[in-house]
Short mmCIF file of C-alpha atoms in Angstrom, two decimals:
data_model
loop_
_atom_site.label_atom_id
_atom_site.label_comp_id
_atom_site.label_asym_id
_atom_site.label_seq_id
_atom_site.Cartn_x
_atom_site.Cartn_y
_atom_site.Cartn_z
CA UNK P 1 -41.64 196.43 59.91
CA UNK P 2 -39.91 198.10 62.88
CA UNK P 3 -42.45 196.76 65.33
CA UNK P 4 -42.11 193.16 64.11
CA UNK P 5 -38.27 193.28 63.68
CA UNK P 6 -37.68 195.22 66.88
CA UNK P 7 -39.86 192.87 68.86
CA UNK P 8 -38.21 189.75 67.36
CA UNK P 9 -34.80 191.01 68.58
CA UNK P 10 -36.12 191.89 71.98
CA UNK P 11 -37.78 188.56 72.39
CA UNK P 12 -34.59 186.77 71.32
CA UNK P 13 -32.67 188.84 73.94
CA UNK P 14 -35.25 187.94 76.57
CA UNK P 15 -34.84 184.20 75.71
CA UNK P 16 -31.07 184.58 76.16
CA UNK P 17 -31.62 186.22 79.58
CA UNK P 18 -34.16 183.52 80.60
CA UNK P 19 -31.82 180.60 79.89
CA UNK P 20 -29.83 181.19 83.08
CA UNK P 21 -33.08 181.28 85.15
CA UNK P 22 -34.18 177.82 83.90
CA UNK P 23 -31.17 175.77 84.81
CA UNK P 24 -27.88 177.45 85.96
CA UNK P 25 -29.35 179.80 88.67
CA UNK P 26 -31.21 177.02 90.60
CA UNK P 27 -27.86 175.07 90.64
CA UNK P 28 -26.16 178.19 91.98
CA UNK P 29 -28.62 178.38 94.84
CA UNK P 30 -27.86 174.69 95.52
CA UNK P 31 -24.15 175.49 95.64
CA UNK P 32 -24.77 178.39 98.00
CA UNK P 33 -26.73 176.20 100.37
CA UNK P 34 -24.06 173.44 100.29
CA UNK P 35 -21.14 175.85 100.20
CA UNK P 36 -19.69 174.13 97.10
CA UNK P 37 -20.53 172.13 94.08
CA UNK P 38 -22.08 168.82 94.91
CA UNK P 39 -23.81 167.98 91.69
CA UNK P 40 -21.04 166.32 89.76
CA UNK P 41 -19.13 167.00 86.53
CA UNK P 42 -21.99 166.64 84.07
CA UNK P 43 -24.24 169.18 85.66
CA UNK P 44 -21.24 171.49 86.00
CA UNK P 45 -20.62 171.28 82.18
CA UNK P 46 -24.28 171.71 81.32
CA UNK P 47 -24.63 174.64 83.71
CA UNK P 48 -21.53 176.34 82.47
CA UNK P 49 -22.52 175.86 78.87
CA UNK P 50 -25.99 177.34 79.41
CA UNK P 51 -24.45 180.20 81.38
CA UNK P 52 -22.14 180.97 78.48
CA UNK P 53 -24.91 180.51 76.01
CA UNK P 54 -26.92 183.09 77.82
CA UNK P 55 -24.09 185.67 78.22
CA UNK P 56 -22.86 185.36 74.66
CA UNK P 57 -26.42 185.17 73.35
CA UNK P 58 -27.25 188.42 75.19
CA UNK P 59 -24.15 190.21 73.83
CA UNK P 60 -24.82 189.11 70.29
CA UNK P 61 -28.54 189.93 70.53
CA UNK P 62 -27.71 193.40 71.90
CA UNK P 63 -25.28 193.84 69.04
CA UNK P 64 -28.12 192.77 66.60
CA UNK P 65 -30.46 195.30 68.15
CA UNK P 66 -27.97 198.01 67.85
CA UNK P 67 -27.34 197.23 64.11
CA UNK P 68 -31.16 197.15 63.60
CA UNK P 69 -31.68 200.53 65.19
CA UNK P 70 -28.69 201.98 63.32
CA UNK P 71 -30.17 200.73 59.91
CA UNK P 72 -33.61 201.95 60.82
CA UNK P 73 -32.56 205.49 61.76
CA UNK P 74 -29.47 206.11 59.71
CA UNK P 75 -30.30 204.05 56.49
CA UNK P 76 -34.14 204.32 56.51
CA UNK P 77 -34.45 203.96 52.77
CA UNK P 78 -32.75 200.54 52.74
CA UNK P 79 -34.37 199.36 56.03
CA UNK P 80 -37.58 197.74 54.70
CA UNK P 81 -35.50 195.57 52.30
CA UNK P 82 -32.76 194.69 54.80
CA UNK P 83 -35.20 193.88 57.58
CA UNK P 84 -38.11 192.14 55.94
CA UNK P 85 -39.90 189.58 58.17
CA UNK P 86 -38.01 186.75 56.51
CA UNK P 87 -34.57 188.44 56.78
CA UNK P 88 -35.21 189.38 60.38
CA UNK P 89 -35.82 185.77 61.31
CA UNK P 90 -32.73 184.79 59.39
CA UNK P 91 -30.69 187.34 61.43
CA UNK P 92 -32.11 185.83 64.69
CA UNK P 93 -31.11 182.32 63.53
CA UNK P 94 -27.66 183.59 62.54
CA UNK P 95 -27.20 185.22 65.98
CA UNK P 96 -27.97 181.90 67.73
CA UNK P 97 -25.80 179.91 65.34
CA UNK P 98 -22.89 182.21 66.11
CA UNK P 99 -23.62 181.90 69.81
CA UNK P 100 -23.48 178.19 69.66
CA UNK P 101 -20.29 178.20 67.57
CA UNK P 102 -18.77 180.66 70.01
CA UNK P 103 -19.58 178.57 73.17
CA UNK P 104 -19.09 175.00 71.93
CA UNK P 105 -15.15 175.17 72.14
CA UNK P 106 -15.51 175.54 75.92
CA UNK P 107 -16.56 171.94 76.11
CA UNK P 108 -13.40 170.75 74.42
CA UNK P 109 -10.74 172.96 76.01
CA UNK P 110 -11.82 172.20 79.57
CA UNK P 111 -12.57 175.81 80.35
CA UNK P 112 -15.89 175.16 82.09
CA UNK P 113 -14.98 174.82 85.78
CA UNK P 114 -16.57 175.58 89.16
CA UNK P 115 -15.72 178.90 90.56
CA UNK P 116 -16.27 179.10 94.33
CA UNK P 117 -16.34 182.96 94.14
CA UNK P 118 -19.63 182.96 92.32
CA UNK P 119 -20.89 179.45 93.30
CA UNK P 120 -21.28 178.36 89.66
CA UNK P 121 -19.54 176.55 86.86
CA UNK P 122 -18.30 179.11 84.33
CA UNK P 123 -15.54 180.02 81.89
CA UNK P 124 -12.20 179.65 83.66
CA UNK P 125 -9.76 182.18 82.25
CA UNK P 126 -6.73 180.41 83.68
CA UNK P 127 -7.05 177.35 81.32
CA UNK P 128 -5.43 179.06 78.24
CA UNK P 129 -4.28 182.58 78.00
CA UNK P 130 -4.48 182.57 74.17
CA UNK P 131 -8.03 181.15 74.25
CA UNK P 132 -8.98 183.65 76.89
CA UNK P 133 -7.67 186.62 74.86
CA UNK P 134 -9.70 185.28 71.79
CA UNK P 135 -12.81 184.87 73.94
CA UNK P 136 -12.59 188.49 75.38
CA UNK P 137 -11.93 189.92 71.94
CA UNK P 138 -14.59 188.14 69.80
CA UNK P 139 -17.24 187.71 72.53
CA UNK P 140 -16.94 191.12 74.28
CA UNK P 141 -14.66 193.71 72.75
CA UNK P 142 -15.68 193.30 69.13
CA UNK P 143 -19.44 193.32 69.85
CA UNK P 144 -19.00 196.32 72.12
CA UNK P 145 -17.09 198.13 69.39
CA UNK P 146 -19.87 197.47 66.85
CA UNK P 147 -22.64 198.56 69.32
CA UNK P 148 -20.65 201.67 70.19
CA UNK P 149 -20.23 202.56 66.55
CA UNK P 150 -23.95 202.10 65.85
CA UNK P 151 -25.01 204.19 68.80
CA UNK P 152 -22.46 206.94 68.08
CA UNK P 153 -23.75 207.18 64.58
CA UNK P 154 -27.33 207.43 65.84
CA UNK P 155 -26.45 210.14 68.43
CA UNK P 156 -24.59 212.12 65.68
CA UNK P 157 -27.65 211.98 63.51
CA UNK P 158 -29.94 212.95 66.45
CA UNK P 159 -27.72 216.05 67.10
CA UNK P 160 -27.81 216.87 63.37
CA UNK P 161 -31.56 216.64 63.34
CA UNK P 162 -31.94 218.72 66.47
CA UNK P 163 -29.78 221.46 64.88
CA UNK P 164 -31.54 221.02 61.54
CA UNK P 165 -28.13 220.61 59.80
CA UNK P 166 -29.70 218.04 57.40
CA UNK P 167 -33.43 218.85 57.17
CA UNK P 168 -33.72 217.32 53.67
CA UNK P 169 -32.75 213.77 54.68
CA UNK P 170 -36.01 213.14 56.47
CA UNK P 171 -34.65 210.43 58.74
CA UNK P 172 -37.04 208.22 60.66
CA UNK P 173 -36.67 209.80 64.10
CA UNK P 174 -40.10 209.86 65.68
CA UNK P 175 -40.50 210.46 69.44
CA UNK P 176 -41.26 206.75 70.15
CA UNK P 177 -38.31 205.67 68.05
CA UNK P 178 -36.03 207.98 70.04
CA UNK P 179 -37.34 206.61 73.29
CA UNK P 180 -36.81 202.99 72.09
CA UNK P 181 -33.27 203.96 71.03
CA UNK P 182 -32.49 205.49 74.47
CA UNK P 183 -33.92 202.41 76.29
CA UNK P 184 -31.78 200.01 74.33
CA UNK P 185 -28.71 202.28 74.74
CA UNK P 186 -29.19 202.25 78.51
CA UNK P 187 -29.57 198.39 78.44
CA UNK P 188 -26.29 198.15 76.49
CA UNK P 189 -24.43 200.44 78.90
CA UNK P 190 -25.65 198.61 82.01
CA UNK P 191 -24.84 195.26 80.40
CA UNK P 192 -21.33 196.41 79.46
CA UNK P 193 -20.67 197.91 82.91
CA UNK P 194 -21.88 194.71 84.71
CA UNK P 195 -20.06 192.19 82.55
CA UNK P 196 -16.80 194.09 81.88
CA UNK P 197 -15.20 193.10 85.23
CA UNK P 198 -15.76 189.42 84.40
CA UNK P 199 -14.11 189.79 81.08
#
């Protein structure tokens, strides 16, 4: 199960990352060459929407991966039931539904505007302070808190296993599982460091 479910979440994360390469980034290059946005309001809104979809989708997928790894390593007896093939696909659908729900309000509050500093249409924090606070909390701080909790619990278990404090629990902690965990932890840290200044 771990190979299917783990790969499903990673593929979903890859899709989130590729969204910006398909539409927003080419428009960013156009803005760089023209030293400003020359493509009109509609393209700005679509580009900003897809940019937000990619960022929020990445954050939510990273959160989903952290929860998946946490359940696999720290709650191994319940894992197969929690992450059956069907349930895993449902979780992916839920992640993207939540992503759409999180980003759609931007179209109605007028927060998608061109930012000359980054040559792209993106979320403008100056539109509404209350909305900005809500966005930062629900789209960044809360997911980061969940991911941090999951990885801290995994690290604690790793330390316990290394010290053989709980040898009878027989947790799923094979070498390749540990490598996968470390890889995703590094991805999370780099993502948080890169996006924190923008939030």
